[in-house]
PDB file of C-alpha atoms and ligand atoms in Angstrom:
ATOM      1  CA  MET W   1     -40.241 -15.856 -43.049  1.00 49.00           C
ATOM      2  CA  THR W   2     -37.640 -15.032 -45.690  1.00 58.00           C
ATOM      3  CA  ALA W   3     -34.315 -15.769 -47.301  1.00 86.00           C
ATOM      4  CA  GLY W   4     -32.090 -13.885 -44.863  1.00 95.00           C
ATOM      5  CA  LEU W   5     -31.059 -14.444 -41.276  1.00 98.00           C
ATOM      6  CA  TRP W   6     -32.101 -12.162 -38.431  1.00 98.00           C
ATOM      7  CA  VAL W   7     -30.074 -12.039 -35.213  1.00 98.00           C
ATOM      8  CA  THR W   8     -30.869  -9.715 -32.312  1.00 98.00           C
ATOM      9  CA  PHE W   9     -28.766  -8.793 -29.277  1.00 98.00           C
ATOM     10  CA  GLU W  10     -30.361  -8.126 -25.916  1.00 98.00           C
ATOM     11  CA  GLY W  11     -29.217  -7.351 -22.404  1.00 98.00           C
ATOM     12  CA  GLY W  12     -29.080  -4.641 -19.808  1.00 95.00           C
ATOM     13  CA  ASP W  13     -27.273  -1.357 -20.326  1.00 93.00           C
ATOM     14  CA  GLY W  14     -23.528  -1.973 -20.092  1.00 93.00           C
ATOM     15  CA  SER W  15     -23.736  -5.705 -20.901  1.00 95.00           C
ATOM     16  CA  GLY W  16     -21.544  -5.414 -24.008  1.00 95.00           C
ATOM     17  CA  LYS W  17     -24.136  -5.798 -26.776  1.00 97.00           C
ATOM     18  CA  SER W  18     -22.575  -3.278 -29.127  1.00 96.00           C
ATOM     19  CA  THR W  19     -19.147  -4.896 -28.824  1.00 97.00           C
ATOM     20  CA  GLN W  20     -20.542  -8.345 -29.587  1.00 98.00           C
ATOM     21  CA  SER W  21     -22.799  -7.261 -32.430  1.00 98.00           C
ATOM     22  CA  ALA W  22     -19.861  -5.395 -34.004  1.00 98.00           C
ATOM     23  CA  LEU W  23     -17.635  -8.493 -33.711  1.00 98.00           C
ATOM     24  CA  LEU W  24     -20.336 -10.645 -35.325  1.00 98.00           C
ATOM     25  CA  GLU W  25     -20.744  -8.118 -38.119  1.00 98.00           C
ATOM     26  CA  GLN W  26     -17.008  -8.099 -38.807  1.00 98.00           C
ATOM     27  CA  TRP W  27     -16.820 -11.881 -38.904  1.00 98.00           C
ATOM     28  CA  LEU W  28     -19.783 -12.147 -41.285  1.00 98.00           C
ATOM     29  CA  ARG W  29     -18.320  -9.510 -43.597  1.00 98.00           C
ATOM     30  CA  ASP W  30     -15.009 -11.400 -43.589  1.00 97.00           C
ATOM     31  CA  GLU W  31     -17.023 -14.474 -44.599  1.00 94.00           C
ATOM     32  CA  GLY W  32     -18.353 -12.481 -47.541  1.00 96.00           C
ATOM     33  CA  ARG W  33     -21.927 -12.080 -46.283  1.00 97.00           C
ATOM     34  CA  ALA W  34     -24.123  -9.070 -46.957  1.00 97.00           C
ATOM     35  CA  VAL W  35     -24.868  -7.618 -43.532  1.00 98.00           C
ATOM     36  CA  VAL W  36     -27.218  -4.923 -42.303  1.00 98.00           C
ATOM     37  CA  HIS W  37     -26.285  -3.832 -38.780  1.00 98.00           C
ATOM     38  CA  THR W  38     -29.085  -1.859 -37.233  1.00 98.00           C
ATOM     39  CA  ARG W  39     -30.665  -1.003 -33.891  1.00 98.00           C
ATOM     40  CA  GLU W  40     -33.766  -0.043 -31.956  1.00 98.00           C
ATOM     41  CA  PRO W  41     -34.577   2.594 -31.114  1.00 98.00           C
ATOM     42  CA  GLY W  42     -33.125   4.672 -33.925  1.00 98.00           C
ATOM     43  CA  GLY W  43     -32.549   2.416 -36.941  1.00 98.00           C
ATOM     44  CA  THR W  44     -34.267   4.865 -39.300  1.00 98.00           C
ATOM     45  CA  GLU W  45     -34.553   8.621 -39.733  1.00 98.00           C
ATOM     46  CA  VAL W  46     -37.933   8.666 -37.991  1.00 98.00           C
ATOM     47  CA  GLY W  47     -36.492   6.296 -35.400  1.00 98.00           C
ATOM     48  CA  THR W  48     -33.667   8.726 -34.667  1.00 98.00           C
ATOM     49  CA  LEU W  49     -36.258  11.358 -33.777  1.00 98.00           C
ATOM     50  CA  ILE W  50     -38.111   8.885 -31.554  1.00 98.00           C
ATOM     51  CA  ARG W  51     -34.824   7.775 -29.957  1.00 97.00           C
ATOM     52  CA  ASN W  52     -34.103  11.361 -29.042  1.00 97.00           C
ATOM     53  CA  ILE W  53     -37.454  11.628 -27.260  1.00 97.00           C
ATOM     54  CA  VAL W  54     -37.307   8.348 -25.352  1.00 96.00           C
ATOM     55  CA  LEU W  55     -33.669   8.666 -24.317  1.00 96.00           C
ATOM     56  CA  HIS W  56     -33.129  12.382 -23.891  1.00 95.00           C
ATOM     57  CA  HIS W  57     -36.421  14.101 -23.131  1.00 95.00           C
ATOM     58  CA  ARG W  58     -36.051  15.968 -19.852  1.00 92.00           C
ATOM     59  CA  GLY W  59     -38.879  15.078 -17.549  1.00 92.00           C
ATOM     60  CA  ASP W  60     -41.357  12.270 -17.322  1.00 93.00           C
ATOM     61  CA  ILE W  61     -42.955  10.325 -20.138  1.00 96.00           C
ATOM     62  CA  ALA W  62     -45.998   8.276 -19.109  1.00 97.00           C
ATOM     63  CA  PRO W  63     -45.063   4.564 -19.222  1.00 96.00           C
ATOM     64  CA  ARG W  64     -47.754   3.742 -21.804  1.00 97.00           C
ATOM     65  CA  ALA W  65     -46.598   6.633 -23.980  1.00 98.00           C
ATOM     66  CA  GLU W  66     -43.026   5.365 -23.715  1.00 97.00           C
ATOM     67  CA  ALA W  67     -44.172   1.880 -24.746  1.00 98.00           C
ATOM     68  CA  LEU W  68     -45.976   3.313 -27.763  1.00 98.00           C
ATOM     69  CA  LEU W  69     -42.949   5.353 -28.815  1.00 98.00           C
ATOM     70  CA  TYR W  70     -40.724   2.255 -28.819  1.00 98.00           C
ATOM     71  CA  ALA W  71     -43.455   0.367 -30.681  1.00 98.00           C
ATOM     72  CA  ALA W  72     -43.739   3.151 -33.278  1.00 98.00           C
ATOM     73  CA  ASP W  73     -39.983   3.091 -33.824  1.00 98.00           C
ATOM     74  CA  ARG W  74     -40.192  -0.704 -34.216  1.00 98.00           C
ATOM     75  CA  ALA W  75     -43.078  -0.635 -36.682  1.00 98.00           C
ATOM     76  CA  HIS W  76     -41.292   1.749 -39.024  1.00 98.00           C
ATOM     77  CA  HIS W  77     -37.941   0.020 -38.643  1.00 98.00           C
ATOM     78  CA  VAL W  78     -39.214  -3.493 -39.359  1.00 98.00           C
ATOM     79  CA  GLU W  79     -41.231  -2.338 -42.350  1.00 98.00           C
ATOM     80  CA  THR W  80     -38.564  -0.188 -43.996  1.00 98.00           C
ATOM     81  CA  VAL W  81     -35.248  -1.775 -42.964  1.00 98.00           C
ATOM     82  CA  VAL W  82     -35.528  -5.308 -41.581  1.00 98.00           C
ATOM     83  CA  ARG W  83     -38.052  -6.892 -43.935  1.00 98.00           C
ATOM     84  CA  PRO W  84     -36.440  -5.564 -47.124  1.00 98.00           C
ATOM     85  CA  ALA W  85     -32.996  -6.708 -45.955  1.00 98.00           C
ATOM     86  CA  LEU W  86     -34.255 -10.206 -45.105  1.00 97.00           C
ATOM     87  CA  ALA W  87     -36.068 -10.387 -48.438  1.00 97.00           C
ATOM     88  CA  ARG W  88     -32.758  -9.660 -50.196  1.00 96.00           C
ATOM     89  CA  GLY W  89     -31.199 -12.538 -48.280  1.00 96.00           C
ATOM     90  CA  ASP W  90     -28.980 -10.353 -46.079  1.00 97.00           C
ATOM     91  CA  VAL W  91     -27.998 -11.090 -42.518  1.00 98.00           C
ATOM     92  CA  VAL W  92     -29.623  -8.536 -40.217  1.00 98.00           C
ATOM     93  CA  ILE W  93     -27.781  -7.935 -36.953  1.00 98.00           C
ATOM     94  CA  GLN W  94     -29.866  -5.839 -34.643  1.00 98.00           C
ATOM     95  CA  ASP W  95     -29.117  -4.254 -31.278  1.00 98.00           C
ATOM     96  CA  ARG W  96     -32.360  -4.656 -29.277  1.00 98.00           C
ATOM     97  CA  TYR W  97     -35.846  -5.652 -30.404  1.00 98.00           C
ATOM     98  CA  LEU W  98     -39.158  -6.492 -28.755  1.00 98.00           C
ATOM     99  CA  ASP W  99     -37.615  -8.362 -25.840  1.00 98.00           C
ATOM    100  CA  SER W 100     -36.241  -4.965 -24.747  1.00 98.00           C
ATOM    101  CA  SER W 101     -39.789  -3.625 -24.598  1.00 98.00           C
ATOM    102  CA  VAL W 102     -41.054  -6.582 -22.577  1.00 98.00           C
ATOM    103  CA  ALA W 103     -38.127  -6.268 -20.150  1.00 98.00           C
ATOM    104  CA  TYR W 104     -37.920  -2.458 -19.851  1.00 97.00           C
ATOM    105  CA  GLN W 105     -41.516  -1.294 -20.332  1.00 97.00           C
ATOM    106  CA  GLY W 106     -43.090  -4.493 -19.006  1.00 97.00           C
ATOM    107  CA  ALA W 107     -40.942  -5.451 -16.015  1.00 97.00           C
ATOM    108  CA  GLY W 108     -39.079  -2.137 -15.608  1.00 96.00           C
ATOM    109  CA  ARG W 109     -42.029   0.250 -15.818  1.00 95.00           C
ATOM    110  CA  VAL W 110     -44.357  -2.451 -14.516  1.00 93.00           C
ATOM    111  CA  LEU W 111     -46.769  -2.638 -17.436  1.00 96.00           C
ATOM    112  CA  ASP W 112     -48.401  -5.931 -18.376  1.00 97.00           C
ATOM    113  CA  ALA W 113     -45.706  -8.004 -20.102  1.00 97.00           C
ATOM    114  CA  GLY W 114     -48.225  -9.851 -22.284  1.00 97.00           C
ATOM    115  CA  GLU W 115     -49.769  -6.616 -23.490  1.00 98.00           C
ATOM    116  CA  ILE W 116     -46.368  -5.104 -24.264  1.00 98.00           C
ATOM    117  CA  ARG W 117     -45.410  -8.170 -26.262  1.00 98.00           C
ATOM    118  CA  GLU W 118     -48.706  -8.056 -28.174  1.00 98.00           C
ATOM    119  CA  LEU W 119     -48.212  -4.348 -28.866  1.00 98.00           C
ATOM    120  CA  SER W 120     -44.749  -5.018 -30.283  1.00 97.00           C
ATOM    121  CA  LEU W 121     -45.962  -7.954 -32.329  1.00 98.00           C
ATOM    122  CA  TRP W 122     -48.741  -5.800 -33.739  1.00 98.00           C
ATOM    123  CA  ALA W 123     -46.182  -3.105 -34.555  1.00 98.00           C
ATOM    124  CA  SER W 124     -43.901  -5.530 -36.370  1.00 97.00           C
ATOM    125  CA  ALA W 125     -46.705  -7.570 -37.949  1.00 95.00           C
ATOM    126  CA  GLY W 126     -45.610 -10.566 -35.935  1.00 95.00           C
ATOM    127  CA  VAL W 127     -42.054 -11.234 -37.056  1.00 96.00           C
ATOM    128  CA  LEU W 128     -39.428 -12.667 -34.706  1.00 97.00           C
ATOM    129  CA  PRO W 129     -35.683 -13.121 -35.137  1.00 98.00           C
ATOM    130  CA  GLU W 130     -34.213 -16.560 -35.600  1.00 98.00           C
ATOM    131  CA  VAL W 131     -31.614 -16.043 -32.891  1.00 98.00           C
ATOM    132  CA  THR W 132     -31.568 -13.694 -29.912  1.00 98.00           C
ATOM    133  CA  VAL W 133     -28.304 -13.411 -28.019  1.00 98.00           C
ATOM    134  CA  LEU W 134     -28.899 -12.396 -24.408  1.00 98.00           C
ATOM    135  CA  LEU W 135     -25.854 -11.006 -22.629  1.00 98.00           C
ATOM    136  CA  ASP W 136     -26.698 -11.607 -19.011  1.00 98.00           C
ATOM    137  CA  LEU W 137     -25.022  -9.431 -16.399  1.00 97.00           C
ATOM    138  CA  ASP W 138     -25.568  -8.434 -12.789  1.00 96.00           C
ATOM    139  CA  PRO W 139     -26.876  -4.843 -12.929  1.00 95.00           C
ATOM    140  CA  ASP W 140     -24.351  -3.757 -10.253  1.00 94.00           C
ATOM    141  CA  VAL W 141     -21.474  -4.879 -12.450  1.00 95.00           C
ATOM    142  CA  ALA W 142     -23.102  -3.207 -15.451  1.00 94.00           C
ATOM    143  CA  ARG W 143     -23.428   0.019 -13.490  1.00 93.00           C
ATOM    144  CA  GLY W 144     -19.693  -0.101 -12.699  1.00 92.00           C
ATOM    145  CA  ARG W 145     -18.938  -0.441 -16.411  1.00 92.00           C
ATOM    146  CA  LEU W 146     -21.203   2.504 -17.277  1.00 93.00           C
ATOM    147  CA  ASP W 147     -19.603   4.628 -14.548  1.00 92.00           C
ATOM    148  CA  ALA W 148     -16.153   3.780 -15.879  1.00 93.00           C
ATOM    149  CA  ALA W 149     -17.203   4.758 -19.415  1.00 92.00           C
ATOM    150  CA  ASP W 150     -17.829   8.255 -18.026  1.00 91.00           C
ATOM    151  CA  LYS W 151     -20.659   9.148 -20.434  1.00 92.00           C
ATOM    152  CA  PRO W 152     -23.813  10.968 -19.323  1.00 92.00           C
ATOM    153  CA  PHE W 153     -26.631   8.532 -18.466  1.00 93.00           C
ATOM    154  CA  ASP W 154     -29.761   8.538 -20.643  1.00 93.00           C
ATOM    155  CA  ARG W 155     -33.325   8.309 -19.252  1.00 92.00           C
ATOM    156  CA  LEU W 156     -33.328   4.530 -18.958  1.00 89.00           C
ATOM    157  CA  GLU W 157     -29.766   4.190 -17.707  1.00 91.00           C
ATOM    158  CA  SER W 158     -30.629   6.680 -14.949  1.00 91.00           C
ATOM    159  CA  GLU W 159     -33.259   4.348 -13.507  1.00 91.00           C
ATOM    160  CA  GLN W 160     -32.617   2.841 -10.084  1.00 90.00           C
ATOM    161  CA  ALA W 161     -31.016  -0.498  -9.330  1.00 92.00           C
ATOM    162  CA  ALA W 162     -34.406  -2.134  -8.659  1.00 94.00           C
ATOM    163  CA  PHE W 163     -35.568  -1.244 -12.194  1.00 95.00           C
ATOM    164  CA  HIS W 164     -32.487  -2.862 -13.737  1.00 96.00           C
ATOM    165  CA  GLY W 165     -32.890  -5.876 -11.478  1.00 96.00           C
ATOM    166  CA  ARG W 166     -36.425  -6.398 -12.814  1.00 96.00           C
ATOM    167  CA  VAL W 167     -35.169  -5.997 -16.382  1.00 97.00           C
ATOM    168  CA  ARG W 168     -32.608  -8.739 -15.855  1.00 98.00           C
ATOM    169  CA  THR W 169     -35.118 -11.125 -14.280  1.00 98.00           C
ATOM    170  CA  SER W 170     -37.534 -10.523 -17.117  1.00 98.00           C
ATOM    171  CA  TYR W 171     -34.902 -11.213 -19.782  1.00 98.00           C
ATOM    172  CA  LEU W 172     -33.993 -14.514 -18.135  1.00 98.00           C
ATOM    173  CA  ALA W 173     -37.665 -15.512 -17.988  1.00 98.00           C
ATOM    174  CA  LEU W 174     -38.090 -14.665 -21.679  1.00 98.00           C
ATOM    175  CA  ALA W 175     -35.061 -16.781 -22.538  1.00 98.00           C
ATOM    176  CA  ALA W 176     -36.340 -19.694 -20.466  1.00 98.00           C
ATOM    177  CA  ALA W 177     -39.688 -19.519 -22.258  1.00 98.00           C
ATOM    178  CA  GLU W 178     -38.106 -19.636 -25.740  1.00 98.00           C
ATOM    179  CA  PRO W 179     -34.899 -21.662 -25.427  1.00 98.00           C
ATOM    180  CA  GLU W 180     -34.799 -22.391 -29.166  1.00 98.00           C
ATOM    181  CA  ARG W 181     -34.580 -18.684 -30.036  1.00 98.00           C
ATOM    182  CA  PHE W 182     -32.348 -17.472 -27.181  1.00 98.00           C
ATOM    183  CA  LEU W 183     -28.642 -17.958 -26.666  1.00 98.00           C
ATOM    184  CA  VAL W 184     -27.925 -16.837 -23.098  1.00 98.00           C
ATOM    185  CA  LEU W 185     -24.308 -15.906 -22.390  1.00 98.00           C
ATOM    186  CA  ASP W 186     -22.553 -14.834 -19.234  1.00 98.00           C
ATOM    187  CA  ALA W 187     -21.453 -11.290 -20.075  1.00 98.00           C
ATOM    188  CA  LEU W 188     -18.572 -11.568 -17.593  1.00 97.00           C
ATOM    189  CA  LEU W 189     -16.737 -13.805 -20.075  1.00 98.00           C
ATOM    190  CA  PRO W 190     -13.991 -12.098 -22.094  1.00 97.00           C
ATOM    191  CA  PRO W 191     -15.206 -10.547 -25.371  1.00 97.00           C
ATOM    192  CA  ASP W 192     -13.345 -13.117 -27.520  1.00 98.00           C
ATOM    193  CA  ALA W 193     -14.912 -16.035 -25.685  1.00 98.00           C
ATOM    194  CA  LEU W 194     -18.368 -14.510 -26.096  1.00 98.00           C
ATOM    195  CA  ALA W 195     -17.768 -13.898 -29.797  1.00 98.00           C
ATOM    196  CA  ASP W 196     -16.721 -17.552 -30.249  1.00 98.00           C
ATOM    197  CA  ARG W 197     -19.980 -18.732 -28.721  1.00 98.00           C
ATOM    198  CA  VAL W 198     -22.046 -16.391 -30.850  1.00 98.00           C
ATOM    199  CA  ARG W 199     -20.284 -17.577 -34.008  1.00 98.00           C
ATOM    200  CA  ALA W 200     -20.804 -21.219 -33.033  1.00 98.00           C
ATOM    201  CA  ARG W 201     -24.558 -20.573 -32.824  1.00 98.00           C
ATOM    202  CA  ILE W 202     -24.760 -18.639 -36.090  1.00 97.00           C
ATOM    203  CA  ALA W 203     -22.399 -20.627 -38.329  1.00 96.00           C
ATOM    204  CA  PRO W 204     -24.713 -23.634 -38.938  1.00 95.00           C
ATOM    205  CA  LEU W 205     -27.506 -21.274 -39.961  1.00 96.00           C
ATOM    206  CA  LEU W 206     -25.387 -19.745 -42.722  1.00 92.00           C
ATOM    207  CA  SER W 207     -24.846 -22.974 -44.618  1.00 76.00           C
ATOM    208  CA  ARG W 208     -28.538 -23.814 -45.013  1.00 66.00           C
TER     209      ARG W 208
HETATM  210  P1  TYD H   1     -29.275   1.338 -26.403  1.00 68.23           P
HETATM  211  O1  TYD H   1     -29.352   1.738 -27.837  1.00 68.23           O
HETATM  212  O2  TYD H   1     -28.774  -0.024 -26.083  1.00 68.23           O
HETATM  213  O3  TYD H   1     -28.488   2.437 -25.595  1.00 68.23           O
HETATM  214  P2  TYD H   1     -26.957   2.865 -25.794  1.00 68.23           P
HETATM  215  O4  TYD H   1     -26.739   3.091 -27.247  1.00 68.23           O
HETATM  216  O5  TYD H   1     -26.915   4.116 -24.960  1.00 68.23           O
HETATM  217  O6  TYD H   1     -26.179   1.729 -25.246  1.00 68.23           O
HETATM  218  O7  TYD H   1     -30.747   1.388 -25.792  1.00 68.23           O
HETATM  219  C1  TYD H   1     -31.383   2.516 -25.482  1.00 68.23           C
HETATM  220  C2  TYD H   1     -32.227   2.352 -24.243  1.00 68.23           C
HETATM  221  O8  TYD H   1     -33.590   2.110 -24.616  1.00 68.23           O
HETATM  222  C3  TYD H   1     -31.833   1.215 -23.323  1.00 68.23           C
HETATM  223  O9  TYD H   1     -31.710   1.731 -22.000  1.00 68.23           O
HETATM  224  C4  TYD H   1     -32.993   0.257 -23.374  1.00 68.23           C
HETATM  225  C5  TYD H   1     -34.146   1.108 -23.811  1.00 68.23           C
HETATM  226  N1  TYD H   1     -35.190   0.397 -24.577  1.00 68.23           N
HETATM  227  C6  TYD H   1     -36.444   0.235 -24.009  1.00 68.23           C
HETATM  228  O10 TYD H   1     -36.687   0.638 -22.874  1.00 68.23           O
HETATM  229  N2  TYD H   1     -37.427  -0.385 -24.741  1.00 68.23           N
HETATM  230  C7  TYD H   1     -37.213  -0.838 -26.003  1.00 68.23           C
HETATM  231  O11 TYD H   1     -38.126  -1.394 -26.648  1.00 68.23           O
HETATM  232  C8  TYD H   1     -35.896  -0.650 -26.580  1.00 68.23           C
HETATM  233  C9  TYD H   1     -35.629  -1.136 -27.976  1.00 68.23           C
HETATM  234  C10 TYD H   1     -34.916  -0.033 -25.829  1.00 68.23           C
END
């Protein structure tokens, strides 16, 4: 689509996405690349407001309303942050994108996965990242990590084990359907080993 390179990180809560995206950012900066590190939900000012609703609202949000809130965050974020950065030729590293919606709102909340994907693609005017790193982890192990971190759980993290099991299955199905976009990694590997694999996937794309 553009001059830059767009890399997204996906995975369940507690899979280590933020650690890996931060390590990739550091490496790229050391290589002298212009990097925009961003996230969904909450990569913009409007997105921060939406993030507060979807993660911290007390009480229920209807699943379709939740899907639309994530899509609204995405629409504004892609238009105002991602596209301009890619047009400048920057590397965009992004924590979560539309695969999160398909996995969490589609499989998790049990909405139609195809419809959720179409909604997200409409929101973002159809753009997809070049690489999506999926950090795959058993939700029970992830839960142990979140418990150990001793932070209050947000609305999605508070969902039951079955929800997170469906999210994981959905992610793996998405990766199997688009093997050229996805890099699936076993999130039980040590952080350095994961970072090496991510760099190995990204490095050839930088010298184009
Ligand atoms: P995240 O920013 O990874 O949470 P944290 O900073 O607490 O690690 O993600 C926020 C939550 O939002 C996460 O549980 C997944 C969920 N989510 C969706 O349900 N749908 C979406 O489209 C996105 C982007 C996130």
